[in-house]
JSON list of C-alpha atoms in Angstrom, two decimals:
[
{"chain": "A", "resi": 13, "resn": "MET", "atom": "CA", "xyz": [33.40, 229.84, 102.31]},
{"chain": "A", "resi": 14, "resn": "PRO", "atom": "CA", "xyz": [35.76, 227.28, 104.31]},
{"chain": "A", "resi": 15, "resn": "GLY", "atom": "CA", "xyz": [32.54, 224.96, 104.44]},
{"chain": "A", "resi": 16, "resn": "LEU", "atom": "CA", "xyz": [31.84, 224.94, 100.47]},
{"chain": "A", "resi": 17, "resn": "LEU", "atom": "CA", "xyz": [35.91, 224.48, 100.35]},
{"chain": "A", "resi": 18, "resn": "ARG", "atom": "CA", "xyz": [35.56, 221.18, 102.50]},
{"chain": "A", "resi": 19, "resn": "GLY", "atom": "CA", "xyz": [33.05, 220.07, 100.90]},
{"chain": "A", "resi": 20, "resn": "VAL", "atom": "CA", "xyz": [34.90, 220.26, 97.36]},
{"chain": "A", "resi": 21, "resn": "ALA", "atom": "CA", "xyz": [37.67, 218.99, 98.64]},
{"chain": "A", "resi": 22, "resn": "ARG", "atom": "CA", "xyz": [35.81, 215.89, 99.74]},
{"chain": "A", "resi": 23, "resn": "THR", "atom": "CA", "xyz": [34.00, 215.13, 96.53]},
{"chain": "A", "resi": 24, "resn": "ALA", "atom": "CA", "xyz": [37.53, 215.75, 94.53]},
{"chain": "A", "resi": 25, "resn": "VAL", "atom": "CA", "xyz": [39.14, 212.79, 97.38]},
{"chain": "A", "resi": 26, "resn": "VAL", "atom": "CA", "xyz": [35.67, 210.50, 96.85]},
{"chain": "A", "resi": 27, "resn": "ALA", "atom": "CA", "xyz": [35.68, 210.91, 92.87]},
{"chain": "A", "resi": 28, "resn": "GLY", "atom": "CA", "xyz": [39.05, 210.38, 92.66]},
{"chain": "A", "resi": 29, "resn": "THR", "atom": "CA", "xyz": [38.95, 207.02, 94.78]},
{"chain": "A", "resi": 30, "resn": "ALA", "atom": "CA", "xyz": [36.34, 205.87, 92.91]},
{"chain": "A", "resi": 31, "resn": "THR", "atom": "CA", "xyz": [37.81, 206.71, 89.65]},
{"chain": "A", "resi": 32, "resn": "ALA", "atom": "CA", "xyz": [40.78, 204.47, 91.09]},
{"chain": "A", "resi": 33, "resn": "VAL", "atom": "CA", "xyz": [38.84, 201.41, 92.05]},
{"chain": "A", "resi": 34, "resn": "SER", "atom": "CA", "xyz": [37.05, 201.15, 88.84]},
{"chain": "A", "resi": 35, "resn": "ASN", "atom": "CA", "xyz": [39.97, 201.21, 86.98]},
{"chain": "A", "resi": 36, "resn": "ARG", "atom": "CA", "xyz": [41.39, 198.64, 89.32]},
{"chain": "A", "resi": 37, "resn": "VAL", "atom": "CA", "xyz": [37.95, 196.87, 88.53]},
{"chain": "A", "resi": 38, "resn": "SER", "atom": "CA", "xyz": [38.67, 197.08, 84.83]},
{"chain": "A", "resi": 39, "resn": "ARG", "atom": "CA", "xyz": [41.99, 196.19, 84.27]},
{"chain": "A", "resi": 40, "resn": "ARG", "atom": "CA", "xyz": [41.86, 193.16, 86.79]},
{"chain": "A", "resi": 41, "resn": "GLN", "atom": "CA", "xyz": [38.86, 192.03, 84.80]},
{"chain": "A", "resi": 42, "resn": "SER", "atom": "CA", "xyz": [40.55, 192.59, 81.65]},
{"chain": "A", "resi": 43, "resn": "GLY", "atom": "CA", "xyz": [43.20, 190.21, 82.98]},
{"chain": "A", "resi": 44, "resn": "ARG", "atom": "CA", "xyz": [40.55, 187.64, 83.80]},
{"chain": "A", "resi": 45, "resn": "TRP", "atom": "CA", "xyz": [39.44, 187.62, 79.99]},
{"chain": "A", "resi": 46, "resn": "ALA", "atom": "CA", "xyz": [42.85, 187.68, 78.75]},
{"chain": "A", "resi": 47, "resn": "GLN", "atom": "CA", "xyz": [43.62, 184.74, 80.96]},
{"chain": "A", "resi": 48, "resn": "GLN", "atom": "CA", "xyz": [40.14, 183.05, 79.86]},
{"chain": "A", "resi": 49, "resn": "GLU", "atom": "CA", "xyz": [40.82, 183.78, 76.29]},
{"chain": "A", "resi": 50, "resn": "SER", "atom": "CA", "xyz": [43.74, 182.32, 76.46]},
{"chain": "A", "resi": 51, "resn": "GLU", "atom": "CA", "xyz": [42.94, 179.27, 77.68]},
{"chain": "A", "resi": 52, "resn": "GLN", "atom": "CA", "xyz": [40.64, 178.50, 75.42]},
{"chain": "A", "resi": 53, "resn": "GLN", "atom": "CA", "xyz": [42.58, 179.14, 71.98]},
{"chain": "A", "resi": 54, "resn": "ALA", "atom": "CA", "xyz": [44.75, 176.92, 73.98]},
{"chain": "A", "resi": 55, "resn": "ALA", "atom": "CA", "xyz": [41.92, 174.33, 74.19]},
{"chain": "A", "resi": 56, "resn": "ALA", "atom": "CA", "xyz": [40.61, 174.63, 70.57]},
{"chain": "A", "resi": 57, "resn": "ALA", "atom": "CA", "xyz": [44.36, 173.55, 69.58]},
{"chain": "A", "resi": 58, "resn": "PRO", "atom": "CA", "xyz": [44.02, 171.22, 66.57]},
{"chain": "A", "resi": 59, "resn": "PRO", "atom": "CA", "xyz": [41.16, 168.87, 67.08]},
{"chain": "A", "resi": 60, "resn": "SER", "atom": "CA", "xyz": [42.76, 165.37, 66.12]},
{"chain": "A", "resi": 61, "resn": "ALA", "atom": "CA", "xyz": [40.12, 162.82, 65.06]},
{"chain": "A", "resi": 62, "resn": "ALA", "atom": "CA", "xyz": [37.33, 163.46, 67.94]},
{"chain": "A", "resi": 63, "resn": "ALA", "atom": "CA", "xyz": [33.51, 162.83, 67.02]},
{"chain": "A", "resi": 64, "resn": "PRO", "atom": "CA", "xyz": [31.17, 165.93, 66.42]},
{"chain": "A", "resi": 65, "resn": "PRO", "atom": "CA", "xyz": [29.06, 165.84, 69.06]},
{"chain": "A", "resi": 66, "resn": "ALA", "atom": "CA", "xyz": [31.62, 165.69, 72.01]},
{"chain": "A", "resi": 67, "resn": "ALA", "atom": "CA", "xyz": [32.66, 168.69, 70.23]},
{"chain": "A", "resi": 68, "resn": "ALA", "atom": "CA", "xyz": [29.14, 170.32, 70.94]},
{"chain": "A", "resi": 69, "resn": "ALA", "atom": "CA", "xyz": [29.74, 170.51, 74.67]},
{"chain": "A", "resi": 70, "resn": "PRO", "atom": "CA", "xyz": [32.59, 172.52, 75.05]},
{"chain": "A", "resi": 71, "resn": "LEU", "atom": "CA", "xyz": [30.74, 174.94, 73.34]},
{"chain": "A", "resi": 72, "resn": "ALA", "atom": "CA", "xyz": [28.01, 174.63, 75.33]},
{"chain": "A", "resi": 73, "resn": "ASP", "atom": "CA", "xyz": [30.28, 175.23, 78.44]},
{"chain": "A", "resi": 74, "resn": "ASP", "atom": "CA", "xyz": [31.70, 178.15, 76.26]},
{"chain": "A", "resi": 75, "resn": "MET", "atom": "CA", "xyz": [28.17, 179.75, 76.00]},
{"chain": "A", "resi": 76, "resn": "THR", "atom": "CA", "xyz": [27.72, 179.50, 79.62]},
{"chain": "A", "resi": 77, "resn": "ALA", "atom": "CA", "xyz": [31.02, 180.90, 80.82]},
{"chain": "A", "resi": 78, "resn": "LYS", "atom": "CA", "xyz": [29.79, 183.65, 78.13]},
{"chain": "A", "resi": 79, "resn": "ILE", "atom": "CA", "xyz": [26.26, 184.15, 79.78]},
{"chain": "A", "resi": 80, "resn": "GLU", "atom": "CA", "xyz": [27.53, 184.55, 82.80]},
{"chain": "A", "resi": 81, "resn": "GLN", "atom": "CA", "xyz": [30.78, 187.26, 82.13]},
{"chain": "A", "resi": 82, "resn": "LEU", "atom": "CA", "xyz": [27.52, 189.03, 80.86]},
{"chain": "A", "resi": 83, "resn": "LYS", "atom": "CA", "xyz": [26.06, 188.90, 83.86]},
{"chain": "A", "resi": 84, "resn": "GLN", "atom": "CA", "xyz": [28.91, 189.70, 85.92]},
{"chain": "A", "resi": 85, "resn": "LEU", "atom": "CA", "xyz": [29.81, 193.04, 83.77]},
{"chain": "A", "resi": 86, "resn": "SER", "atom": "CA", "xyz": [25.99, 193.88, 83.71]},
{"chain": "A", "resi": 87, "resn": "THR", "atom": "CA", "xyz": [26.18, 193.99, 87.89]},
{"chain": "A", "resi": 88, "resn": "LEU", "atom": "CA", "xyz": [29.40, 196.04, 87.99]},
{"chain": "A", "resi": 89, "resn": "LYS", "atom": "CA", "xyz": [27.62, 198.31, 85.69]},
{"chain": "A", "resi": 90, "resn": "GLU", "atom": "CA", "xyz": [23.90, 198.60, 87.48]},
{"chain": "A", "resi": 91, "resn": "GLN", "atom": "CA", "xyz": [26.46, 199.10, 90.53]},
{"chain": "A", "resi": 92, "resn": "GLY", "atom": "CA", "xyz": [27.83, 201.78, 88.97]},
{"chain": "A", "resi": 93, "resn": "VAL", "atom": "CA", "xyz": [31.55, 200.44, 88.72]},
{"chain": "A", "resi": 94, "resn": "LEU", "atom": "CA", "xyz": [31.60, 200.37, 85.21]},
{"chain": "A", "resi": 95, "resn": "THR", "atom": "CA", "xyz": [30.56, 203.04, 82.68]},
{"chain": "A", "resi": 96, "resn": "GLU", "atom": "CA", "xyz": [27.95, 202.95, 79.51]},
{"chain": "A", "resi": 97, "resn": "GLU", "atom": "CA", "xyz": [31.60, 202.81, 77.26]},
{"chain": "A", "resi": 98, "resn": "GLU", "atom": "CA", "xyz": [33.35, 200.65, 79.42]},
{"chain": "A", "resi": 99, "resn": "PHE", "atom": "CA", "xyz": [30.11, 197.80, 79.37]},
{"chain": "A", "resi": 100, "resn": "ALA", "atom": "CA", "xyz": [30.13, 197.90, 75.83]},
{"chain": "A", "resi": 101, "resn": "GLU", "atom": "CA", "xyz": [33.63, 197.48, 75.23]},
{"chain": "A", "resi": 102, "resn": "GLN", "atom": "CA", "xyz": [34.10, 194.41, 77.68]},
{"chain": "A", "resi": 103, "resn": "LYS", "atom": "CA", "xyz": [30.54, 193.40, 75.43]},
{"chain": "A", "resi": 104, "resn": "ARG", "atom": "CA", "xyz": [31.99, 193.55, 72.51]},
{"chain": "A", "resi": 105, "resn": "ARG", "atom": "CA", "xyz": [35.54, 191.91, 72.91]},
{"chain": "A", "resi": 106, "resn": "LEU", "atom": "CA", "xyz": [33.74, 189.22, 74.65]},
{"chain": "A", "resi": 107, "resn": "LEU", "atom": "CA", "xyz": [31.10, 188.08, 72.00]},
{"chain": "A", "resi": 108, "resn": "GLY", "atom": "CA", "xyz": [33.35, 189.62, 69.46]}
]
């Protein structure tokens, strides 16, 4: 019985640590996305008399950044850091 109790205790410690790390990664990632959103909103200030072709370059950069973030989210999900629900929520925020 002491061996079983030790195994249960060890599992609880590992699960608690994994949850703490996952939550920390999620909070840090959310903070980064919020910072990027605020930077993008600041960059999207009312345009002056800019030519339309010049506006196409930031859109391409924005899409590239979103694609990279989606790749990072996918990697975190594959590593088990994010659950399917967390992945879906972050993806919705990124694309929505």
